[in-house]
Amino acid sequence: MTDEKTILVTGGAGFIGSFLCESLLEDGHIVICLDNFHTGSKKNIAHLLHRHKFEVVRHDVTTAIALEVDEIYNLACPASPIHYQFDPVKTVKTNVMGALNILELARHTKARVLQASTSEVYGDPAVHPQPETYQGNVNPIGPRACYDEGKRCAETLFFDYRRQFGLDLRVARIFNTYGPRMRADDGRVVSNFAVQALRGEPLTLYGSGLQTRSFCYVSDLVVGLKALMAAPVGTAGPINLGNPVEFTMVELAELVIELANSSSPLVYMPLPQDDPRQRKPDITQATERLGWRPTVPLREGLGHVIAYFDAELGRARPALRALDAAMPVPSGLVAGVGAGHHGKGSGNGADTGFERGRVR
Ligand code: NAD
Ligand code: UDP
């Protein structure tokens, strides 16, 4: 166990935040989960409430807060396009005012602070794969701008606070991450496809379905976030965290249908405005500076997600439970059917999830 720290996780009741809180508790730290429960839920953290080192604060990051903490992970922000576009002005406020308030807290407490930034700062990228040096191609007035430009401005604030006040900070550019505890109505592609396949409904492909994304399982991301936080002073980043194995949305749909043993058809719908055509992280920096690389192949991670949603939808089937049970649970994180299924896994070192041929 490491030295005990008091760690604030904003957005801690969300999808990624709840796994991060859990992992930090496992490491022996005191964890303060701050959330306004906009897209997060108490259910995501219900299994942690009995832990004496776990505290929950209902608070909105757009308002300043005073807490004594050693480290801060700033995750508060809706991540799904339908949720962040529902109230775009609020999304900008959460990103910009939230970052300012969290940076002020870090300045006063001298806490190390990590910002959950995003691959969306690259917009619809003209460089492929995307290294951290690429400055992006973002439409500043489109429907995604509240999120993309909000996150870009947050990065600006982080680096200005570093230059002006000498803050010890880290910026992670997170690429598409998936796992159990995504909301069934989240609207992102993995949860949509899993729920549609399980319900026997058509899988909704936007545009040609040939646009690409690279999907990182949540346990891999949590390891990466903690590695970035633990890196030596001066490792500010930004650093890409994501799985560099790239898939078209058609390939993803076919894999989900296969794993869910579904006979759902595919249906094509209009492509949303400014939808990036391709996305794949260059993770050289993360590998060389943090020794980090993803370990969970998409096929394995999707198995956990499908079993999770099957249970959520109240119809867990024996075949899916067997599929989920057969898959190693990585990095000591919760996965699989329901929120209470714990397990320490190997991380499956030999099966890196990198080789496309191994994944599909
Ligand atoms: P999520 O929506 O599940 O979690 C976000 C959490 O922040 C929720 O619990 C929500 O209630 C909370 N929140 C939102 N606005 C808030 C506010 N004003 N004050 C306090 N709490 C607030 O999303 P997620 O997928 O877990 O994403 C977490 C973070 O990671 C976000 O900052 C997101 O931008 C970033 N990120 C996620 C992905 C991904 O693929 N999931 C990719 C890139 C970046
Ligand atoms: N997408 C899709 N069908 C869906 C939801 C999303 O084809 O039901 C597409 C979407 O247009 C995008 C990709 O899947 O090209 C990833 O979308 P998501 O919202 O998950 O993440 P982001 O666009 O933020 O990467």
PDB file of C-alpha atoms and ligand atoms in Angstrom, residues 10-17 34-41 44 59-62 74-80 90 94-95 116-119 147 151 173-178 181-183 186 188, ligand 1:
ATOM      1  CA  THR A  10     -14.911  15.338  -9.174  1.00  0.00           C
ATOM      2  CA  GLY A  11     -17.501  13.513 -11.281  1.00  0.00           C
ATOM      3  CA  GLY A  12     -16.829  10.538  -9.003  1.00  0.00           C
ATOM      4  CA  ALA A  13     -20.352   9.120  -9.351  1.00  0.00           C
ATOM      5  CA  GLY A  14     -20.030   8.904 -13.121  1.00  0.00           C
ATOM      6  CA  PHE A  15     -18.976   5.973 -15.259  1.00  0.00           C
ATOM      7  CA  ILE A  16     -15.175   6.441 -15.157  1.00  0.00           C
ATOM      8  CA  GLY A  17     -15.170   8.321 -11.840  1.00  0.00           C
ATOM      9  CA  LEU A  34     -17.796  15.136  -5.519  1.00  0.00           C
ATOM     10  CA  ASP A  35     -20.710  15.115  -7.933  1.00  0.00           C
ATOM     11  CA  ASN A  36     -23.889  16.989  -8.810  1.00  0.00           C
ATOM     12  CA  PHE A  37     -25.456  13.737 -10.130  1.00  0.00           C
ATOM     13  CA  HIS A  38     -26.219  15.319 -13.505  1.00  0.00           C
ATOM     14  CA  THR A  39     -25.243  12.208 -15.491  1.00  0.00           C
ATOM     15  CA  GLY A  40     -23.766  10.163 -12.648  1.00  0.00           C
ATOM     16  CA  SER A  41     -25.785   8.088 -10.229  1.00  0.00           C
ATOM     17  CA  ASN A  44     -22.582   3.655  -9.332  1.00  0.00           C
ATOM     18  CA  HIS A  59     -21.713  19.831  -5.210  1.00  0.00           C
ATOM     19  CA  ASP A  60     -21.525  21.545  -8.582  1.00  0.00           C
ATOM     20  CA  VAL A  61     -17.996  22.399  -9.744  1.00  0.00           C
ATOM     21  CA  THR A  62     -19.207  25.680 -11.216  1.00  0.00           C
ATOM     22  CA  ASN A  74     -11.135  16.614 -12.256  1.00  0.00           C
ATOM     23  CA  LEU A  75     -13.635  14.447 -14.152  1.00  0.00           C
ATOM     24  CA  ALA A  76     -16.828  16.444 -13.651  1.00  0.00           C
ATOM     25  CA  CYS A  77     -18.452  16.929 -17.063  1.00  0.00           C
ATOM     26  CA  PRO A  78     -21.025  15.009 -19.091  1.00  0.00           C
ATOM     27  CA  ALA A  79     -19.166  13.007 -21.752  1.00  0.00           C
ATOM     28  CA  SER A  80     -21.888  11.775 -24.084  1.00  0.00           C
ATOM     29  CA  LYS A  90     -23.969  24.603 -18.727  1.00  0.00           C
ATOM     30  CA  THR A  94     -18.773  23.092 -16.116  1.00  0.00           C
ATOM     31  CA  ASN A  95     -15.602  22.896 -18.181  1.00  0.00           C
ATOM     32  CA  ALA A 116      -9.693  14.653 -17.653  1.00  0.00           C
ATOM     33  CA  SER A 117      -9.328  16.170 -21.101  1.00  0.00           C
ATOM     34  CA  THR A 118     -10.372  14.418 -24.270  1.00  0.00           C
ATOM     35  CA  SER A 119      -9.491  13.349 -27.783  1.00  0.00           C
ATOM     36  CA  TYR A 147     -17.617  20.223 -25.076  1.00  0.00           C
ATOM     37  CA  LYS A 151     -12.172  21.142 -22.772  1.00  0.00           C
ATOM     38  CA  ARG A 173      -6.386  13.334 -23.226  1.00  0.00           C
ATOM     39  CA  ILE A 174      -8.787  10.437 -22.907  1.00  0.00           C
ATOM     40  CA  PHE A 175      -9.962   8.579 -26.031  1.00  0.00           C
ATOM     41  CA  ASN A 176     -13.279   6.677 -26.228  1.00  0.00           C
ATOM     42  CA  THR A 177     -13.609   4.624 -23.060  1.00  0.00           C
ATOM     43  CA  TYR A 178     -16.268   2.012 -22.376  1.00  0.00           C
ATOM     44  CA  ARG A 181     -21.864   1.432 -15.566  1.00  0.00           C
ATOM     45  CA  MET A 182     -22.299   3.388 -18.769  1.00  0.00           C
ATOM     46  CA  ARG A 183     -25.938   4.451 -18.807  1.00  0.00           C
ATOM     47  CA  ASP A 186     -26.081   7.331 -22.512  1.00  0.00           C
ATOM     48  CA  ARG A 188     -22.701   6.646 -26.955  1.00  0.00           C
TER      49      ARG A 188
HETATM   50  P1  NAD B   1     -20.125  10.591 -16.997  1.00  0.00           P
HETATM   51  O1  NAD B   1     -21.146  11.502 -17.572  1.00  0.00           O
HETATM   52  O2  NAD B   1     -20.523   9.201 -16.656  1.00  0.00           O
HETATM   53  O3  NAD B   1     -19.473  11.217 -15.691  1.00  0.00           O
HETATM   54  C1  NAD B   1     -19.362  12.592 -15.477  1.00  0.00           C
HETATM   55  C2  NAD B   1     -19.720  12.868 -14.020  1.00  0.00           C
HETATM   56  O4  NAD B   1     -19.582  14.274 -13.775  1.00  0.00           O
HETATM   57  C3  NAD B   1     -21.159  12.497 -13.688  1.00  0.00           C
HETATM   58  O5  NAD B   1     -21.195  11.772 -12.482  1.00  0.00           O
HETATM   59  C4  NAD B   1     -21.862  13.842 -13.558  1.00  0.00           C
HETATM   60  O6  NAD B   1     -22.970  13.802 -12.687  1.00  0.00           O
HETATM   61  C5  NAD B   1     -20.724  14.720 -13.062  1.00  0.00           C
HETATM   62  N1  NAD B   1     -20.917  16.141 -13.354  1.00  0.00           N
HETATM   63  C6  NAD B   1     -21.277  16.693 -14.542  1.00  0.00           C
HETATM   64  N2  NAD B   1     -21.335  18.030 -14.428  1.00  0.00           N
HETATM   65  C7  NAD B   1     -20.978  18.324 -13.152  1.00  0.00           C
HETATM   66  C8  NAD B   1     -20.864  19.539 -12.420  1.00  0.00           C
HETATM   67  N3  NAD B   1     -21.119  20.725 -13.006  1.00  0.00           N
HETATM   68  N4  NAD B   1     -20.486  19.476 -11.129  1.00  0.00           N
HETATM   69  C9  NAD B   1     -20.258  18.288 -10.525  1.00  0.00           C
HETATM   70  N5  NAD B   1     -20.362  17.104 -11.160  1.00  0.00           N
HETATM   71  C10 NAD B   1     -20.716  17.125 -12.468  1.00  0.00           C
HETATM   72  O7  NAD B   1     -18.894  10.579 -18.035  1.00  0.00           O
HETATM   73  P2  NAD B   1     -17.576   9.709 -18.056  1.00  0.00           P
HETATM   74  O8  NAD B   1     -17.591   8.951 -19.314  1.00  0.00           O
HETATM   75  O9  NAD B   1     -17.378   9.008 -16.786  1.00  0.00           O
HETATM   76  O10 NAD B   1     -16.478  10.862 -18.212  1.00  0.00           O
HETATM   77  C11 NAD B   1     -15.744  11.353 -17.099  1.00  0.00           C
HETATM   78  C12 NAD B   1     -14.757  12.399 -17.587  1.00  0.00           C
HETATM   79  O11 NAD B   1     -13.869  11.835 -18.558  1.00  0.00           O
HETATM   80  C13 NAD B   1     -15.425  13.603 -18.246  1.00  0.00           C
HETATM   81  O12 NAD B   1     -14.740  14.777 -17.871  1.00  0.00           O
HETATM   82  C14 NAD B   1     -15.239  13.350 -19.721  1.00  0.00           C
HETATM   83  O13 NAD B   1     -15.196  14.549 -20.445  1.00  0.00           O
HETATM   84  C15 NAD B   1     -13.900  12.633 -19.732  1.00  0.00           C
HETATM   85  N6  NAD B   1     -13.777  11.792 -20.917  1.00  0.00           N
HETATM   86  C16 NAD B   1     -14.515  10.649 -21.047  1.00  0.00           C
HETATM   87  C17 NAD B   1     -14.408   9.891 -22.198  1.00  0.00           C
HETATM   88  C18 NAD B   1     -15.189   8.608 -22.390  1.00  0.00           C
HETATM   89  O14 NAD B   1     -15.080   7.983 -23.448  1.00  0.00           O
HETATM   90  N7  NAD B   1     -15.948   8.152 -21.420  1.00  0.00           N
HETATM   91  C19 NAD B   1     -13.543  10.297 -23.239  1.00  0.00           C
HETATM   92  C20 NAD B   1     -12.832  11.470 -23.076  1.00  0.00           C
HETATM   93  C21 NAD B   1     -12.932  12.211 -21.920  1.00  0.00           C
END
